[in-house]
mmCIF file of C-alpha atoms in Angstrom:
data_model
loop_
_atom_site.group_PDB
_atom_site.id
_atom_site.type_symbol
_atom_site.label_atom_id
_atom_site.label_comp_id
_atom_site.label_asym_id
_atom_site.label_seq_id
_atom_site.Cartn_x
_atom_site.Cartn_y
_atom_site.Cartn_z
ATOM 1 C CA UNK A 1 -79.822 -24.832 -54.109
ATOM 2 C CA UNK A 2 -77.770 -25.230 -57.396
ATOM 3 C CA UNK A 3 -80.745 -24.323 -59.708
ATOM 4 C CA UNK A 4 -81.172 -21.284 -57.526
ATOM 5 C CA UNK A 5 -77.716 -20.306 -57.970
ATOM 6 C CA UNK A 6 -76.846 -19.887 -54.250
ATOM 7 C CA UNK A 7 -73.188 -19.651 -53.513
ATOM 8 C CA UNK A 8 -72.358 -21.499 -50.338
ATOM 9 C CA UNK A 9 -70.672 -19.981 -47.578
ATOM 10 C CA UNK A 10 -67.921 -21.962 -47.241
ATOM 11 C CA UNK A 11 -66.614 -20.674 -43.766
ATOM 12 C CA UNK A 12 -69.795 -22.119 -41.648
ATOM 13 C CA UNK A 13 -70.378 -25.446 -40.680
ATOM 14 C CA UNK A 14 -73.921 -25.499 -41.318
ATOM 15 C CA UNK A 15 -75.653 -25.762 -44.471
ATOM 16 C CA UNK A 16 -75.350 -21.590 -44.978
ATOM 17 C CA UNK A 17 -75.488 -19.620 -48.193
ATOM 18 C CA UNK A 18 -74.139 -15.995 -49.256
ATOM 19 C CA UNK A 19 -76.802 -13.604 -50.260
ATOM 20 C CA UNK A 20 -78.404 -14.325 -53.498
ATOM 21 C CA UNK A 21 -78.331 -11.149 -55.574
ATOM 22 C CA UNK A 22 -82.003 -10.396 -56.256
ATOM 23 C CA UNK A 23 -81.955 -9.857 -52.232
ATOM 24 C CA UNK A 24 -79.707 -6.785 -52.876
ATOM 25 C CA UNK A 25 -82.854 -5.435 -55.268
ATOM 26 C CA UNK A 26 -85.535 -5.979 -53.114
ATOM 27 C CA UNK A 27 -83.888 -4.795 -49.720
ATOM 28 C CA UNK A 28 -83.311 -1.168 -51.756
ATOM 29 C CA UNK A 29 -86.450 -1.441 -52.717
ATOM 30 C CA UNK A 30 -88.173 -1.832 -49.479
ATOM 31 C CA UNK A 31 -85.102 0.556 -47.701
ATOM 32 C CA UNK A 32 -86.305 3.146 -50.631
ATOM 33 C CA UNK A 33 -90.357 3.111 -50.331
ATOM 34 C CA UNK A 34 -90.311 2.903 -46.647
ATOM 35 C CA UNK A 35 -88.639 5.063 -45.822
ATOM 36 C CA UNK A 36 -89.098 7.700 -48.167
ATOM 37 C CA UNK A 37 -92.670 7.257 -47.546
ATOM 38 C CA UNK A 38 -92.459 7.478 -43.552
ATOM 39 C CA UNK A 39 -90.567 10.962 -44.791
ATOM 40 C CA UNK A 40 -93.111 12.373 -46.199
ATOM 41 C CA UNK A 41 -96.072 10.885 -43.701
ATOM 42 C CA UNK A 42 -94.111 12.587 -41.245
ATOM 43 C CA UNK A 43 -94.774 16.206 -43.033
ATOM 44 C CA UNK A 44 -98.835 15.195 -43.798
ATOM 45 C CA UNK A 45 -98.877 14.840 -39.956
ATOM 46 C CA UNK A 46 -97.201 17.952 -39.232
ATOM 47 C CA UNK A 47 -93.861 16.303 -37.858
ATOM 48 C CA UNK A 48 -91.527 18.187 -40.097
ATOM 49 C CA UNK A 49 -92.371 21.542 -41.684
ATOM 50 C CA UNK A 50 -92.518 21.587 -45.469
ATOM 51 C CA UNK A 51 -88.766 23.269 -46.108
ATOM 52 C CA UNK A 52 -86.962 20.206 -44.096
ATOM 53 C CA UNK A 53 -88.864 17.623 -46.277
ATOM 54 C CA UNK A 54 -88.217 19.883 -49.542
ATOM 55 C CA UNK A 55 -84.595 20.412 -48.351
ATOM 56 C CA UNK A 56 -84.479 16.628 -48.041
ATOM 57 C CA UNK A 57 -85.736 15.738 -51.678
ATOM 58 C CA UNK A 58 -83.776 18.568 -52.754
ATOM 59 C CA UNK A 59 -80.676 17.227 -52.053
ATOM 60 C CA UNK A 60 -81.260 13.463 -52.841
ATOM 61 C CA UNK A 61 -82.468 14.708 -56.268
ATOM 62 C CA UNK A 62 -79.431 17.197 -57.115
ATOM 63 C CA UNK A 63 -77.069 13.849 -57.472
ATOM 64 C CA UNK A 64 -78.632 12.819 -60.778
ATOM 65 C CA UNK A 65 -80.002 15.852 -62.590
ATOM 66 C CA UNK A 66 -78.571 18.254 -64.612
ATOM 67 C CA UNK A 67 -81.432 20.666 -63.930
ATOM 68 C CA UNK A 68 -81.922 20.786 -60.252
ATOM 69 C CA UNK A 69 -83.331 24.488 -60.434
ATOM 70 C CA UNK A 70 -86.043 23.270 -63.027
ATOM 71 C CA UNK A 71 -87.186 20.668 -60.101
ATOM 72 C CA UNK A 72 -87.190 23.234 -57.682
ATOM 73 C CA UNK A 73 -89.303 25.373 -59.369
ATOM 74 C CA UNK A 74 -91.902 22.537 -59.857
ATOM 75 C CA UNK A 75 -91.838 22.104 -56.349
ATOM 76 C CA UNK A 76 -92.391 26.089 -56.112
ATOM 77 C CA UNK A 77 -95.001 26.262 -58.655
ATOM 78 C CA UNK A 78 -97.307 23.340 -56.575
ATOM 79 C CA UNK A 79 -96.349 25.145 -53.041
ATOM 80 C CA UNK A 80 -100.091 26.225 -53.605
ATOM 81 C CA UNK A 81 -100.705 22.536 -52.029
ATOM 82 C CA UNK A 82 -97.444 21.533 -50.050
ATOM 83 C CA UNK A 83 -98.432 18.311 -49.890
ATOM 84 C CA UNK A 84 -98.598 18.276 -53.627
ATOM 85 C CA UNK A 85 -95.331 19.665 -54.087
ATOM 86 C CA UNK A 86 -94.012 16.914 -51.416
ATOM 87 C CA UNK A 87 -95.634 14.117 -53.043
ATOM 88 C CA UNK A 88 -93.575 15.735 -56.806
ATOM 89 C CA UNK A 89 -90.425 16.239 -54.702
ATOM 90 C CA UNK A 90 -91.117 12.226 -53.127
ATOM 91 C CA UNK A 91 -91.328 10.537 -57.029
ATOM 92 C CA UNK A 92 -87.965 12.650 -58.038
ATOM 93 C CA UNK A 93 -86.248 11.131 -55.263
ATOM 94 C CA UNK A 94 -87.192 7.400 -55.614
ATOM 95 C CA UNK A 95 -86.162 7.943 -59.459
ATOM 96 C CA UNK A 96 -82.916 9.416 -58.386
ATOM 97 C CA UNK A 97 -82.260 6.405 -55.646
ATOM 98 C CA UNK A 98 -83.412 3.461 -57.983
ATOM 99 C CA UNK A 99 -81.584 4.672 -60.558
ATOM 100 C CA UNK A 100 -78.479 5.027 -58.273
ATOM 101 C CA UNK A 101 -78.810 1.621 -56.442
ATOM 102 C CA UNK A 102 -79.482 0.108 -60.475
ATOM 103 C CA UNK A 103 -75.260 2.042 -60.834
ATOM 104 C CA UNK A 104 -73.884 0.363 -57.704
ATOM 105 C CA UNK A 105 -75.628 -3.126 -58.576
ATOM 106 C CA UNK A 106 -74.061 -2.687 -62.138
ATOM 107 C CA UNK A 107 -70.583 -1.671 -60.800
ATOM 108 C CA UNK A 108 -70.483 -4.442 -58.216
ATOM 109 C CA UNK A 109 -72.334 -7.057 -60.025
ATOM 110 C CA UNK A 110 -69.458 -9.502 -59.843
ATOM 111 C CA UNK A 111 -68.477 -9.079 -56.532
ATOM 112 C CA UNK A 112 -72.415 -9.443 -55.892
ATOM 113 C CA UNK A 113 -73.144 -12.766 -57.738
ATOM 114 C CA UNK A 114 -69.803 -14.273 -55.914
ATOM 115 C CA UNK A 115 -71.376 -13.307 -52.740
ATOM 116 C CA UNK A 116 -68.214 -10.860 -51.912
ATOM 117 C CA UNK A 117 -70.525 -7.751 -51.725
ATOM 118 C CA UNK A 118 -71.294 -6.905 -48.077
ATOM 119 C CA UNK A 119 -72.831 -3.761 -48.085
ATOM 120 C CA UNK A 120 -76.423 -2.610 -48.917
ATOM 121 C CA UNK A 121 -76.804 -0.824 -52.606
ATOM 122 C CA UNK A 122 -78.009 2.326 -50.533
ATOM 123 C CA UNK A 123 -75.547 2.268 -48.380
ATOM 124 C CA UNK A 124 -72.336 1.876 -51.440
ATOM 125 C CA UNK A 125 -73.996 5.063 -53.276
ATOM 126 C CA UNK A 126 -71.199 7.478 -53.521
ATOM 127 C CA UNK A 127 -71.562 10.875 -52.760
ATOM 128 C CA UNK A 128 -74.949 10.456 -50.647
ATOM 129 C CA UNK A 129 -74.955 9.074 -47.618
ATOM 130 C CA UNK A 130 -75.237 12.651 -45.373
ATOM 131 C CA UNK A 131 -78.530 13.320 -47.468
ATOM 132 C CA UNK A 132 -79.503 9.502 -46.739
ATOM 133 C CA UNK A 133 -78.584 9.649 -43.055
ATOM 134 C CA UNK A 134 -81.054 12.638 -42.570
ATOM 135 C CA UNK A 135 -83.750 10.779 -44.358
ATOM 136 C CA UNK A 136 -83.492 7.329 -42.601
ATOM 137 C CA UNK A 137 -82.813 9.600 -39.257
ATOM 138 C CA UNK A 138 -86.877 10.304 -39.276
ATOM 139 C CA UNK A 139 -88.015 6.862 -39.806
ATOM 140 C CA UNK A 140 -91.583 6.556 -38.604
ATOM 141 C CA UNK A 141 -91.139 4.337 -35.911
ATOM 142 C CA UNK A 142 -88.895 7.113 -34.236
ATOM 143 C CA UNK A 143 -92.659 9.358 -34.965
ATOM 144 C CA UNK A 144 -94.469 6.687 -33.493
ATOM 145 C CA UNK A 145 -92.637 5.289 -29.846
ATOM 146 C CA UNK A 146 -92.958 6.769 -26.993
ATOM 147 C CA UNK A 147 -90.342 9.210 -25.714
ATOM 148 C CA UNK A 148 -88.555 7.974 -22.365
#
């Protein structure tokens, strides 16, 4: 595990090993397409009426540009075809959230390549998490079991 560079986790008793740091990339990655993606599959199929989703982007994108009302009238301009305008709105946001998980990764990378860092990238973005929460709120296996 040495050429790896896994960090053992010294509390266990078993052969155990603190996250390596390329799992931090690829779990916001996969938190980042999926669910962004199950976001705006929920609007194609009619779950979630176009201002929610747009409301959504909206305010996921207004953390990392300086011209949010330029974006929104993008998104205004290709209302013609919502899902068009959805699918512009979708690509702004999973710019904004790489480029925000690529900040916390930088400002943590130590405590990340100790193995100290115990909190997902999405989840240490400052400043975000009520416009995450309502995105991961409709993930699509919420759309797709069976109400009780």
């Amino acid at each position: 595990m040495k050429e790896l560079n896994m960090v053992p986790d010294e509390g266990q008793n078993l052969m155990v090993y603190k996250r390596h740091p390329f799992v931090f990339i690829v779990e916001a990655a996969d938190d980042i397409c999926y669910n962004i993606i199950d976001f705006e599959d929920a609007h194609r199929l009619g779950l979630l009426d176009y201002e929610e989703v747009r409301d959504s982007f909206i305010s996921i994108i207004q953390h990392h540009t300086s011209n949010i009302e330029r974006v929104k009238q993008i998104a205004e301009d290709l209302r013609a075809d919502p899902n068009e305008s959805i699918a512009y709105l979708r690509a702004k946001s999973i710019n904004v959230l790489i480029n925000k998980c690529t900040e916390v990764f930088w400002q943590h990378r130590e405590e990340i390549l100790k193995g100290d860092f115990n909190q997902s990238l999405l989840d240490a973005i400052p400043g975000m998490q009520e416009a995450l929460k309502k995105l991961m709120k409709y993930r699509w296996q919420e759309f797709t079991t069976p109400k009780k």
